[in-house]
Coordinates of C-alpha atoms in Angstrom, one line a residue:
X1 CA 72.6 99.6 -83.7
X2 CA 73.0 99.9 -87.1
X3 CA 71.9 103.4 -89.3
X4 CA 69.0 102.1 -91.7
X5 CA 70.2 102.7 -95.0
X6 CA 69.6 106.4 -96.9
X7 CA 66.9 105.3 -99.2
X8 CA 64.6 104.0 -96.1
X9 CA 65.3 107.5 -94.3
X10 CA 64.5 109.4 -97.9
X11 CA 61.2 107.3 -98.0
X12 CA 60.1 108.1 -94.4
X13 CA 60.7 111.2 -95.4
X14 CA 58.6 111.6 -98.3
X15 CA 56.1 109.9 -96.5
X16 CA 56.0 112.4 -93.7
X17 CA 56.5 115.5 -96.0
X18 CA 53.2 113.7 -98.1
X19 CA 51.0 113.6 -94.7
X20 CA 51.9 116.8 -94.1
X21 CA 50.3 118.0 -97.3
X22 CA 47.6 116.5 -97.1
X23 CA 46.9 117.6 -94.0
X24 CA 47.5 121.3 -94.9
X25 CA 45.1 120.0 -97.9
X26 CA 42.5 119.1 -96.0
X27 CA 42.9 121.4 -92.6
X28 CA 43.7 124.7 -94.6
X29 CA 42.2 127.9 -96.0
X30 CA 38.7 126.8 -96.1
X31 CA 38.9 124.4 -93.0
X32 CA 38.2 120.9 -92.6
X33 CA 37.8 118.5 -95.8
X34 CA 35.7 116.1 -97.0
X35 CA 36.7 112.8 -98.2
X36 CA 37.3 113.5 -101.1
X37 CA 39.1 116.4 -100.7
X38 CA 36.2 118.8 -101.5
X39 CA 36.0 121.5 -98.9
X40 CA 32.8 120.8 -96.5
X41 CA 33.4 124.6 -94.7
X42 CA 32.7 128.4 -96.0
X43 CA 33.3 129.9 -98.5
X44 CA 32.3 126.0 -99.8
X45 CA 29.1 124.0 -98.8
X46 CA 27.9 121.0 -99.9
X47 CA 23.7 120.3 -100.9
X48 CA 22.0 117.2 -99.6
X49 CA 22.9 116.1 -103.2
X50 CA 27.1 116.3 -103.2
X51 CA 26.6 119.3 -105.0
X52 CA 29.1 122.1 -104.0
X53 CA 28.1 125.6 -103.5
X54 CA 30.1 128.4 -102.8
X55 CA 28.7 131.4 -100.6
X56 CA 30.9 134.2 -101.7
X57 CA 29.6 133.9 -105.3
X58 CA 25.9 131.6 -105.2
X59 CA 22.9 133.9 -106.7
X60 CA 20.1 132.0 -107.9
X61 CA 18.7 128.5 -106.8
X62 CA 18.3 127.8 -110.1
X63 CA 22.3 127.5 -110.7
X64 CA 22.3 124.8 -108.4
X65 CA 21.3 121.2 -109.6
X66 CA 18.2 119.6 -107.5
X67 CA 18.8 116.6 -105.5
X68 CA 15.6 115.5 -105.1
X69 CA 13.3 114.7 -108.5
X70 CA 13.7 117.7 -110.1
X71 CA 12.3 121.4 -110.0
X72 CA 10.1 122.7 -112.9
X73 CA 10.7 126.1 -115.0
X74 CA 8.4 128.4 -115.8
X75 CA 8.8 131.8 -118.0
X76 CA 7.0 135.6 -117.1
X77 CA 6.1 138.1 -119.8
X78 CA 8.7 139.7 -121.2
X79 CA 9.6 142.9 -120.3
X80 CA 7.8 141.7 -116.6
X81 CA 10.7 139.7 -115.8
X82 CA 11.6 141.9 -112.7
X83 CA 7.8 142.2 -112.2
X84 CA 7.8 139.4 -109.4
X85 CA 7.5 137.7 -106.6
X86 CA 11.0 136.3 -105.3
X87 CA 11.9 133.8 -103.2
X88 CA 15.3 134.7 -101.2
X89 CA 16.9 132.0 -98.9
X90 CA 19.8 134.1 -96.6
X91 CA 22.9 132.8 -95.8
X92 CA 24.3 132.7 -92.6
X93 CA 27.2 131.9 -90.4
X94 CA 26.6 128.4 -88.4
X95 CA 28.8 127.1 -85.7
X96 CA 30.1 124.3 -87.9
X97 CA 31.5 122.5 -85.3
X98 CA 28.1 121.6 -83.6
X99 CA 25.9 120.9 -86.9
X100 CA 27.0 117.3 -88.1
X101 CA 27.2 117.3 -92.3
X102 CA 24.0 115.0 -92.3
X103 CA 22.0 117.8 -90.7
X104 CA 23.5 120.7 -92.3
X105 CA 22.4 124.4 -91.9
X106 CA 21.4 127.2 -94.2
X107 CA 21.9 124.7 -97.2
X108 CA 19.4 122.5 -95.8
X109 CA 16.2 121.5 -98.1
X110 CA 18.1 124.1 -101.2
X111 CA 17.6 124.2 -104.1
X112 CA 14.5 121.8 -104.3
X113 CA 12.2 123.6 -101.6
X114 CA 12.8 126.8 -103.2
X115 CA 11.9 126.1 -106.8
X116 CA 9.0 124.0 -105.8
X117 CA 7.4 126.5 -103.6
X118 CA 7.7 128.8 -106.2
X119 CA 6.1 127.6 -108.9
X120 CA 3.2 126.6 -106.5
X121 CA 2.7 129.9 -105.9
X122 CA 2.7 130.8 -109.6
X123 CA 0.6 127.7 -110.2
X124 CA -2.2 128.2 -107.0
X125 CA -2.2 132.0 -107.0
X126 CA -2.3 135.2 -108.6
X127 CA 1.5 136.2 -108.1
X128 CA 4.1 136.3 -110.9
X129 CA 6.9 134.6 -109.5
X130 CA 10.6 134.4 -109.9
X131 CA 11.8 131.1 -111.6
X132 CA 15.0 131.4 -110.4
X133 CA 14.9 132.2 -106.8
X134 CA 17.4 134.1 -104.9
X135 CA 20.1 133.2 -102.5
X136 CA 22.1 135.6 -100.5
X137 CA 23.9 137.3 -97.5
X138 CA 22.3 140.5 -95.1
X139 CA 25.2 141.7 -96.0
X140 CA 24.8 141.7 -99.9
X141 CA 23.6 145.6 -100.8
X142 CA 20.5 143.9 -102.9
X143 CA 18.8 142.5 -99.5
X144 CA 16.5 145.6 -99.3
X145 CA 15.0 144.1 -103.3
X146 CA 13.6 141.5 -101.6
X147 CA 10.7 141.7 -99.2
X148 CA 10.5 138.4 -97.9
X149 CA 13.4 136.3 -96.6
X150 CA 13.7 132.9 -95.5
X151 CA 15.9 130.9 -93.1
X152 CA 16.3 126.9 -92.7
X153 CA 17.4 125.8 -89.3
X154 CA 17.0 128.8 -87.5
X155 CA 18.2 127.6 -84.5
X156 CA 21.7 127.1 -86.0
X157 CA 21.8 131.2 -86.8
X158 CA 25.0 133.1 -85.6
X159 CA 24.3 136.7 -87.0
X160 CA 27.3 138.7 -86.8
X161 CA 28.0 141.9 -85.9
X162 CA 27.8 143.6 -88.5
X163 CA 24.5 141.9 -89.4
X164 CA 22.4 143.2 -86.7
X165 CA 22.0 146.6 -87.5
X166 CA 21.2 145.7 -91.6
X167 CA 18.5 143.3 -90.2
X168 CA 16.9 145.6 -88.3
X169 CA 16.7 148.3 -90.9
X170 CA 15.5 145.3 -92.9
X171 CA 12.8 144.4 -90.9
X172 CA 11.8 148.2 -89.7
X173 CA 11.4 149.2 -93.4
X174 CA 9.1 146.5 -94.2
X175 CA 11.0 143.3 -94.8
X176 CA 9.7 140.5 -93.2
X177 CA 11.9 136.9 -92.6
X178 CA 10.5 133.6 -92.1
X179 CA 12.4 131.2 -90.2
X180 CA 11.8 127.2 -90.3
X181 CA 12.8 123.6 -89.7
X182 CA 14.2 124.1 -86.1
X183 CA 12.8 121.9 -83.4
X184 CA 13.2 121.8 -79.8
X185 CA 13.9 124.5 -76.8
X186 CA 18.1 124.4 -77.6
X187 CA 17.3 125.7 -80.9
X188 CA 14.1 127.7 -80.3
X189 CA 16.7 129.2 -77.6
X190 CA 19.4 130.3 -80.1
X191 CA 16.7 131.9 -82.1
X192 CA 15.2 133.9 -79.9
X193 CA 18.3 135.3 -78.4
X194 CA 19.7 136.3 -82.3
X195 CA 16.4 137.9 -82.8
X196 CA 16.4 139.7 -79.4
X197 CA 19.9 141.2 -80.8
X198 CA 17.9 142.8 -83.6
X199 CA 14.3 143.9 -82.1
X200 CA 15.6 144.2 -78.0
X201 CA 12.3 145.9 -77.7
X202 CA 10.0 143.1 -79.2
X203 CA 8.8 140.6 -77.9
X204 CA 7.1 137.1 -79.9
X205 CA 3.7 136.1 -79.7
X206 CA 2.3 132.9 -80.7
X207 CA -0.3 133.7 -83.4
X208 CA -3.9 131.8 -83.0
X209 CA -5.4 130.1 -85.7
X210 CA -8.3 132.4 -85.8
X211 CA -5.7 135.2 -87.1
X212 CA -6.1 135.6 -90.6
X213 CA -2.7 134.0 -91.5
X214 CA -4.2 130.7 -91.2
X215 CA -7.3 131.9 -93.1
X216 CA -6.5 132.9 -96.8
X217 CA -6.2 131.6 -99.7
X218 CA -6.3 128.6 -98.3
X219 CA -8.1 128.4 -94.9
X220 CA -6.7 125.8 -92.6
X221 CA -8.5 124.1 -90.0
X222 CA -8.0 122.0 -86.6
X223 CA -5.0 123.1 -84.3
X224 CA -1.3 123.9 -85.4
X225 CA -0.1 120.1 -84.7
X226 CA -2.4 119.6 -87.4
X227 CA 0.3 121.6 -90.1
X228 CA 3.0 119.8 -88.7
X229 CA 5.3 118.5 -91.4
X230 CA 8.2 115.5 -90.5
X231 CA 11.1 115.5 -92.9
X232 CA 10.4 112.9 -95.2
X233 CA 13.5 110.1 -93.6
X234 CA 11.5 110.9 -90.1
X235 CA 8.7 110.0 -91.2
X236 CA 9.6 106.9 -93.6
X237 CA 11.5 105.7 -90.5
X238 CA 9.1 106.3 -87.6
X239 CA 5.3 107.6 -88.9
X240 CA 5.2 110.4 -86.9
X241 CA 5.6 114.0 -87.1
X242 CA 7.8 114.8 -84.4
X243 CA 10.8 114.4 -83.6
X244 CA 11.7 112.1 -80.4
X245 CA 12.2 114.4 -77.5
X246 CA 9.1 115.6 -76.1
X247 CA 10.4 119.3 -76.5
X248 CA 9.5 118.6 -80.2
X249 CA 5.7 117.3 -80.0
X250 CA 3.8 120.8 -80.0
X251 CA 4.4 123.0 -83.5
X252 CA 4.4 126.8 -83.1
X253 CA 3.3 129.9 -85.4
X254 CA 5.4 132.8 -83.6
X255 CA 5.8 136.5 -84.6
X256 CA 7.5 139.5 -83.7
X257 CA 5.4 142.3 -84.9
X258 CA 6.2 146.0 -85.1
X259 CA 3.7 148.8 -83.4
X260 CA 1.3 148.6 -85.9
X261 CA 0.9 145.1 -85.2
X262 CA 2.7 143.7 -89.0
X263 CA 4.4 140.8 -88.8
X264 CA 8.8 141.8 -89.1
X265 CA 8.9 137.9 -88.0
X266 CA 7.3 134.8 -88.5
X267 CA 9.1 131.4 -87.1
X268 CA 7.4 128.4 -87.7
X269 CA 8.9 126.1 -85.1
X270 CA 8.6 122.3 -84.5
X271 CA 7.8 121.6 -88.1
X272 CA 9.9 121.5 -91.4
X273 CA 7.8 123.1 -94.1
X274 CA 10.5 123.3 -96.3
X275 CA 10.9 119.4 -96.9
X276 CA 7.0 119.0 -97.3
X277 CA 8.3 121.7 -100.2
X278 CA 11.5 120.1 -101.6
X279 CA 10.3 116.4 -101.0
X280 CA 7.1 116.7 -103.0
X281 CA 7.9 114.3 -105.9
X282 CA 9.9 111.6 -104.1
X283 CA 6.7 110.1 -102.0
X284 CA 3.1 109.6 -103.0
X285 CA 1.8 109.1 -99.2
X286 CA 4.0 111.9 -98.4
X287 CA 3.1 114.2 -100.8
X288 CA -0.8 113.6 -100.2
X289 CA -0.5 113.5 -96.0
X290 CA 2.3 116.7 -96.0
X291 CA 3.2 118.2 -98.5
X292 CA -0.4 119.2 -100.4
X293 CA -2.2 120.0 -97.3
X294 CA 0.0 121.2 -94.9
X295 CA 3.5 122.8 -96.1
X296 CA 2.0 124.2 -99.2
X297 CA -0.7 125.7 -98.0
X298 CA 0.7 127.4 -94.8
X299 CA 3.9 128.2 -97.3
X300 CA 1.5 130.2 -99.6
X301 CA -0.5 131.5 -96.7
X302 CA 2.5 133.1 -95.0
X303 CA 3.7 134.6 -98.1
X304 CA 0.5 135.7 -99.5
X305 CA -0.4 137.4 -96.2
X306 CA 3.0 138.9 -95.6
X307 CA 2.8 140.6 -99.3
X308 CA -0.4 142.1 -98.6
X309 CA 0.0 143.3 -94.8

């Protein structure tokens, strides 16, 4: 048979070596890529927008553009700048391989939800808050600034190792995390045991709607399926407030509460509070069926009661 000539062999070559670095380029340091080369794995994440975000350096919500309709600003006094309320969304570790890009993780509903909420909160109540928001790790030293956390997709949580004890001073000194937009027993499941790595000795209750969480400022009525929020694409797609399995049809209110019976935990499961939050803008019908009556006020509820017990 005869030898293919040496430029064919040099071209296959080149070809092979070129696959090759693109494969490095999209299956190296950082894991796999995106289409367009971007990295979709830690340290960089992408928002519901396109909008990459890295998790070794992100601070603020505000430093990340909004995807949805935008987010207002607000200013405090000056010289009160630090004199605030802040919203801080954590960061955490996510099995990557089982949450599809669509879906994401601790990303999800960020920036919009948190801006939004904010300045409802500055808007509806008494608080000064933080126009900028906070975004950050349990490991980062400034956790123990911020008395209320937040997690999106709980049921996605991995908290390593090292995590577990910080948490737990966290939440025995008086920090207090809210978890939300997880649906289902899987993911109620996952939360649950990450939690039982932190507070072995707790146990959840589900809080009744006569507790005065549900009561003030804004006092909400009816039974908790009655708060539930859809995200906004369920909701355009189907008109209900569920998702399909029947695991997903009953929202909870559940704590974890320390011995003198304050809330270190609150998960608010079956429901997605945080796109009645980011979503506001983007739907009249859902706006006036979700967002104002529901997400809002149990949003400002939670806090409001959190920052006073």
């Amino acid at each position: 048979m005869k030898e293919p000539p040496t430029w064919v062999l040099l071209g296959a070559a080149a070809l092979l070596l070129a696959g090759l670095c693109l494969a490095q380029e999209r299956f190296g340091r950082g894991g796999q890529r995106g289409w367009r080369g971007e990295p979709t794995e830690g340290p960089i994440v992408r928002t519901e927008g396109g909008e990459l975000v890295n998790e070794d350096t992100v601070r603020t919500a505000r430093e990340t553009a909004s995807h949805s309709t935008g987010t207002p600003n607000w200013t405090n006094t000056p010289g009160f700048e630090d004199d605030v309320f802040t919203f801080a969304r954590i960061i955490y570790k996510y099995d990557r391989r089982l949450v599809r890009r669509s879906s994401m993780a601790w990303i999800n509903d960020y920036p919009d939800s948190d801006l939004n909420l904010s300045f409802r909160l500055q808007q509806l109540t008494s608080m000064k808050v933080d126009p900028n928001g906070r975004v950050l790790k349990l490991t980062n030293a400034d956790l123990f600034d911020y008395p209320f956390i937040y997690v999106v997709k709980a049921g996605r949580m991995e908290l390593r190792d090292e995590e577990v004890p910080i948490l737990r001073k966290y939440l025995a000194g008086g920090g207090a995390l809210m978890a939300d937009d997880f649906w289902g027993d899987d993911d109620w499941s996952n939360f649950e045991n990450q939690i039982r790595r932190v507070l072995p000795r707790r146990q959840w209750v589900e809080l009744p709607m006569s507790h005065q969480i549900f009561q003030f400022p804004f006092p909400l009525k009816g039974d908790k399926n009655s708060l539930q929020v859809p995200s906004i694409h369920r909701w355009e797609s189907s008109g209900v407030s569920y998702r399909g399995d029947e695991d997903t049809h009953e929202m909870h209110v559940r704590a974890w509460l320390d011995d003198k019976q304050r809330i270190m935990v609150i998960a608010t499961h079956n429901t997605d509070s945080g796109d009645g939050w980011e979503r506001e803008g983007e739907n009249v019908e859902y706006f006036k069926n979700f967002s104002e009556p529901r997400a809002y006020p149990l949003g400002i509820n939670i806090i409001t009661y959190l920052m006073t017990h």
